[in-house]
């Protein structure tokens, strides 16, 4: 990525983060921590790999992205605004009954999101199904799925992990947002997930570990995935929950669902604006 492109890109991420926090603040409910840990990677994917627009949105050959940790939905909506798929005003409709902006992603309400997610583990399996369907249909596209580190405590994940490598789904790239926190506690205090890399390698996945806030590393990992000939890829992205807002960083309190409140909102926006 050239310096100029990187600068432009960082500006977009900043807007996406600010708009996500704005929508959660106005809804008086939502999940800021996991939005902020995932924003760099998901924005990278949307701008470089998905390239969704109003025309290609329903094409069979499109690359897909499934947000399996569906509670980070405001991140997708803010990206939708940047890409012209939603209006900026829509952000104020987050979590309102029947609005396009459901608290967890819903295809029925927002057709350009790939899947209804929120029940942890299911988006992962849905993505595996899509990747298999793409293979069967011989479409030359990629399926990206983001999962949380708490999410992999779901049993369904491990059945899917076996299935995906059994069917040689090298068109599937799963990004694990390894922010070390799940709901109201640290992941390691609920069920230990380490050694992460060893576990996934033993399930025959192509495993790549990166700093999930470093664009060069994100780009290199995606490029490696695209060269993989046999196995599905897992990118273990080490991230910070609440990244960019000091008082939210690495603090389970800001997982959600939480009413941010005016003072904290103003502090958060100030910090994100100067990030
Ligand atoms: C099947 C299921 N069980 C429990 C929950 C409640 N829940 C919502 S978010 C969450 C923690 C998720 O942690 P993680 O996957 O690490 O997400 P992140 O840290 O990225 O926000 C839990 C347990 C759920 N949504 N689905
Ligand atoms: Mg987590």
Coordinates of C-alpha atoms and ligand atoms in Angstrom, one line a residue:
X1 CA 0.0 0.0 0.0
X2 CA 1.5 3.4 -1.0
X3 CA 1.9 6.1 1.7
X4 CA -0.9 8.1 0.1
X5 CA -3.3 5.2 -0.1
X6 CA -2.5 4.3 3.5
X7 CA -3.2 7.8 4.6
X8 CA -6.5 7.8 2.8
X9 CA -7.4 4.4 4.2
X10 CA -6.6 5.4 7.8
X11 CA -9.0 8.3 7.3
X12 CA -11.8 5.9 6.3
X13 CA -11.1 3.6 9.3
X14 CA -11.3 6.7 11.6
X15 CA -14.7 7.7 10.1
X16 CA -16.0 4.1 10.3
X17 CA -15.0 3.9 14.0
X18 CA -16.5 7.3 14.8
X19 CA -19.8 6.5 13.1
X20 CA -20.1 3.1 14.8
X21 CA -19.6 4.7 18.2
X22 CA -22.1 7.5 17.2
X23 CA -24.8 4.9 16.3
X24 CA -24.2 2.9 19.5
X25 CA -24.4 6.1 21.6
X26 CA -27.7 7.1 20.0
X27 CA -29.2 3.7 20.3
X28 CA -28.2 3.7 24.0
X29 CA -27.2 0.1 23.5
X30 CA -24.6 -1.9 21.5
X31 CA -21.1 -3.4 21.5
X32 CA -18.3 -0.8 21.1
X33 CA -15.3 -3.0 22.2
X34 CA -15.6 -5.7 19.5
X35 CA -16.3 -3.1 16.8
X36 CA -13.1 -1.2 17.6
X37 CA -10.9 -4.3 17.7
X38 CA -12.2 -5.5 14.3
X39 CA -12.4 -2.1 12.4
X40 CA -8.9 -2.1 10.8
X41 CA -9.3 -5.6 9.3
X42 CA -12.9 -5.4 8.2
X43 CA -12.4 -2.1 6.6
X44 CA -9.3 -3.4 4.8
X45 CA -11.4 -6.4 3.5
X46 CA -14.3 -4.2 2.3
X47 CA -12.0 -1.8 0.4
X48 CA -9.5 -4.3 -1.0
X49 CA -11.3 -7.6 -1.3
X50 CA -15.0 -7.1 -1.3
X51 CA -15.4 -3.9 -3.3
X52 CA -19.1 -4.1 -2.8
X53 CA -21.3 -1.6 -4.6
X54 CA -24.9 -1.3 -5.6
X55 CA -24.2 -3.2 -8.9
X56 CA -22.3 -6.2 -7.8
X57 CA -24.1 -6.8 -4.6
X58 CA -26.1 -9.8 -5.9
X59 CA -23.5 -11.2 -8.3
X60 CA -22.8 -14.9 -7.8
X61 CA -19.1 -14.3 -8.3
X62 CA -18.8 -11.7 -5.6
X63 CA -16.4 -12.2 -2.7
X64 CA -18.3 -12.6 0.5
X65 CA -17.8 -11.4 4.1
X66 CA -19.7 -12.9 7.0
X67 CA -19.5 -11.2 10.4
X68 CA -20.0 -14.2 12.6
X69 CA -19.5 -12.1 15.7
X70 CA -22.8 -10.4 14.7
X71 CA -22.9 -8.1 17.7
X72 CA -20.2 -6.0 15.9
X73 CA -23.0 -5.1 13.4
X74 CA -22.5 -1.3 13.7
X75 CA -19.1 -1.7 12.0
X76 CA -20.8 -3.1 8.9
X77 CA -23.4 -0.3 8.9
X78 CA -20.8 2.4 9.1
X79 CA -18.9 0.8 6.2
X80 CA -22.2 0.6 4.4
X81 CA -22.5 4.4 4.7
X82 CA -19.0 4.9 3.4
X83 CA -19.8 2.6 0.4
X84 CA -23.1 4.3 -0.4
X85 CA -25.2 1.3 0.6
X86 CA -26.8 3.1 3.5
X87 CA -27.6 6.8 4.2
X88 CA -25.8 8.5 7.0
X89 CA -29.1 9.2 8.7
X90 CA -29.8 5.4 8.8
X91 CA -27.1 5.2 11.6
X92 CA -29.6 6.8 14.0
X93 CA -32.0 3.8 13.4
X94 CA -29.6 1.3 15.0
X95 CA -31.6 -1.3 17.1
X96 CA -35.0 0.2 16.3
X97 CA -37.8 -2.3 15.7
X98 CA -38.0 -3.2 11.9
X99 CA -35.2 -0.8 10.9
X100 CA -32.5 -1.8 8.4
X101 CA -30.0 -1.6 11.2
X102 CA -30.7 -4.5 13.5
X103 CA -28.5 -5.0 16.6
X104 CA -27.1 -8.2 15.0
X105 CA -26.8 -8.5 11.3
X106 CA -29.9 -9.6 9.5
X107 CA -30.2 -10.3 5.8
X108 CA -34.0 -9.9 6.0
X109 CA -33.5 -6.2 7.0
X110 CA -30.2 -5.4 5.3
X111 CA -29.9 -7.4 2.1
X112 CA -26.2 -6.7 1.4
X113 CA -25.1 -8.3 4.7
X114 CA -24.5 -12.0 3.9
X115 CA -26.0 -13.7 6.9
X116 CA -28.2 -13.5 10.0
X117 CA -25.6 -13.7 12.7
X118 CA -25.5 -13.1 16.5
X119 CA -25.9 -16.6 17.7
X120 CA -22.2 -17.3 18.0
X121 CA -20.8 -20.1 15.9
X122 CA -23.5 -20.0 13.2
X123 CA -22.0 -17.4 10.9
X124 CA -18.8 -19.5 10.7
X125 CA -20.8 -22.6 9.6
X126 CA -22.8 -20.5 7.2
X127 CA -19.5 -19.2 5.6
X128 CA -18.3 -22.8 5.3
X129 CA -21.5 -23.7 3.5
X130 CA -21.0 -20.7 1.1
X131 CA -17.4 -21.7 0.4
X132 CA -18.5 -25.3 -0.4
X133 CA -21.2 -24.0 -2.6
X134 CA -18.7 -21.8 -4.5
X135 CA -16.5 -24.8 -5.0
X136 CA -19.4 -26.9 -6.3
X137 CA -20.5 -24.1 -8.6
X138 CA -16.9 -23.6 -9.7
X139 CA -17.0 -19.9 -9.1
X140 CA -13.6 -18.4 -8.5
X141 CA -14.4 -16.3 -5.5
X142 CA -13.4 -16.1 -1.9
X143 CA -15.4 -16.3 1.4
X144 CA -14.1 -14.3 4.3
X145 CA -15.6 -14.8 7.8
X146 CA -14.7 -13.0 11.0
X147 CA -15.1 -14.9 14.3
X148 CA -14.4 -13.8 17.9
X149 CA -12.0 -15.5 20.3
X150 CA -14.9 -16.0 22.8
X151 CA -16.9 -17.4 19.9
X152 CA -14.5 -20.3 19.4
X153 CA -15.6 -21.7 22.7
X154 CA -18.8 -22.8 20.9
X155 CA -18.7 -26.5 20.0
X156 CA -20.1 -25.8 16.6
X157 CA -16.9 -24.1 15.6
X158 CA -14.8 -27.2 15.9
X159 CA -17.2 -29.3 13.9
X160 CA -17.0 -26.7 11.2
X161 CA -13.2 -26.6 11.4
X162 CA -13.1 -30.3 10.7
X163 CA -15.5 -30.1 7.9
X164 CA -13.8 -27.2 6.1
X165 CA -10.4 -28.8 5.9
X166 CA -12.0 -32.2 5.0
X167 CA -13.5 -30.5 1.9
X168 CA -10.3 -28.6 1.1
X169 CA -12.0 -25.2 1.2
X170 CA -9.0 -23.2 0.2
X171 CA -11.4 -20.4 -0.9
X172 CA -12.3 -19.8 2.8
X173 CA -10.4 -17.3 4.9
X174 CA -11.5 -17.0 8.6
X175 CA -10.2 -14.1 10.6
X176 CA -10.1 -14.6 14.4
X177 CA -10.4 -11.3 16.2
X178 CA -8.1 -12.4 19.1
X179 CA -8.9 -9.5 21.5
X180 CA -8.6 -11.8 24.6
X181 CA -12.0 -10.7 26.0
X182 CA -15.5 -12.3 25.5
X183 CA -18.6 -11.1 27.2
X184 CA -18.0 -9.8 30.7
X185 CA -14.6 -11.4 31.3
X186 CA -11.3 -12.4 29.8
X187 CA -11.5 -15.4 27.5
X188 CA -8.9 -17.3 29.5
X189 CA -11.0 -17.0 32.6
X190 CA -14.0 -18.7 31.0
X191 CA -12.4 -21.5 28.9
X192 CA -8.8 -21.4 27.8
X193 CA -8.4 -21.5 24.0
X194 CA -4.6 -21.8 23.7
X195 CA -2.5 -23.1 22.1
X196 CA -4.6 -21.5 19.3
X197 CA -2.3 -22.0 16.4
X198 CA -1.4 -25.6 17.3
X199 CA -5.1 -26.5 17.6
X200 CA -6.1 -25.1 14.2
X201 CA -3.0 -26.6 12.5
X202 CA -4.0 -30.0 13.9
X203 CA -7.3 -29.5 12.2
X204 CA -5.3 -29.0 8.9
X205 CA -5.8 -25.3 8.6
X206 CA -3.3 -22.9 7.1
X207 CA -2.7 -20.7 10.1
X208 CA -1.2 -17.2 9.9
X209 CA -0.7 -15.0 13.0
X210 CA -0.6 -11.2 12.7
X211 CA -1.0 -7.9 14.5
X212 CA -4.6 -7.1 13.5
X213 CA -3.9 -3.4 13.6
X214 CA -1.0 -3.4 11.2
X215 CA -2.1 -2.9 7.6
X216 CA 1.0 -4.3 6.1
X217 CA 0.6 -7.5 8.0
X218 CA -3.1 -7.7 7.2
X219 CA -2.3 -7.3 3.5
X220 CA 0.5 -9.9 3.6
X221 CA -1.8 -12.4 5.4
X222 CA -4.6 -12.0 2.8
X223 CA -2.1 -12.4 0.0
X224 CA -0.8 -15.6 1.5
X225 CA -4.3 -16.9 1.9
X226 CA -4.9 -16.3 -1.8
X227 CA -1.9 -18.5 -2.7
X228 CA -3.0 -21.4 -0.5
X229 CA -3.8 -24.4 -2.7
X230 CA -5.4 -26.9 -0.3
X231 CA -6.5 -25.9 3.1
X232 CA -8.8 -23.3 4.6
X233 CA -6.9 -20.3 6.2
X234 CA -7.2 -19.0 9.7
X235 CA -5.7 -15.6 10.3
X236 CA -5.2 -15.2 14.1
X237 CA -5.4 -11.4 14.3
X238 CA -4.0 -10.2 17.7
X239 CA -6.1 -7.1 18.5
X240 CA -7.0 -4.8 21.3
X241 CA -10.7 -4.7 22.4
X242 CA -11.8 -1.1 22.4
X243 CA -8.8 0.0 20.2
X244 CA -8.4 3.8 20.0
X245 CA -10.4 4.7 23.1
X246 CA -8.2 4.6 26.1
X247 CA -10.9 3.9 28.7
X248 CA -12.4 1.1 26.6
X249 CA -9.2 -0.6 25.7
X250 CA -8.8 -4.1 27.2
X251 CA -11.7 -3.6 29.5
X252 CA -14.6 -6.2 29.5
X253 CA -17.0 -3.5 30.7
X254 CA -17.1 -2.1 27.1
X255 CA -18.0 -5.3 25.4
X256 CA -21.7 -4.4 25.6
X257 CA -24.5 -4.2 25.3
X258 CA -23.9 -0.8 26.9
X259 CA -25.3 2.7 27.0
X260 CA -22.2 4.8 26.4
X261 CA -23.6 8.0 28.0
X262 CA -22.9 11.5 26.9
X263 CA -19.6 12.2 28.8
X264 CA -18.0 8.9 27.7
X265 CA -19.3 9.5 24.2
X266 CA -17.6 12.9 23.9
X267 CA -14.4 11.5 25.3
X268 CA -14.5 8.6 22.9
X269 CA -15.1 10.7 19.8
X270 CA -12.3 13.1 20.8
X271 CA -9.8 10.3 21.2
X272 CA -10.8 8.6 18.0
X273 CA -10.6 11.9 16.1
X274 CA -7.0 12.3 17.3
X275 CA -6.0 8.7 16.9
Ligands
LIG1 C1 -24.6 -19.0 21.1 C2 -24.4 -17.7 21.9 N1 -24.1 -17.8 23.2 C3 -23.9 -16.7 23.9 C4 -24.1 -15.4 23.3 C5 -23.9 -14.2 24.1 N2 -22.7 -13.4 23.8 C6 -22.8 -12.3 23.0 S1 -21.3 -11.7 22.6 C7 -20.5 -12.8 23.6 C8 -19.0 -12.8 23.7 C9 -18.3 -12.9 22.4 O1 -17.0 -12.8 22.6 P1 -16.1 -12.7 21.3 O2 -16.4 -13.8 20.4 O3 -14.7 -12.7 21.8 O4 -16.4 -11.3 20.6 P2 -15.7 -9.9 20.7 O5 -14.7 -9.9 21.8 O6 -15.0 -9.8 19.4 O7 -16.7 -8.9 20.9 C10 -21.4 -13.7 24.2 C11 -21.0 -14.8 25.0 C12 -24.4 -15.4 22.0 N3 -24.5 -14.2 21.3 N4 -24.5 -16.5 21.2
LIG2 MG1 -13.2 -11.4 22.0

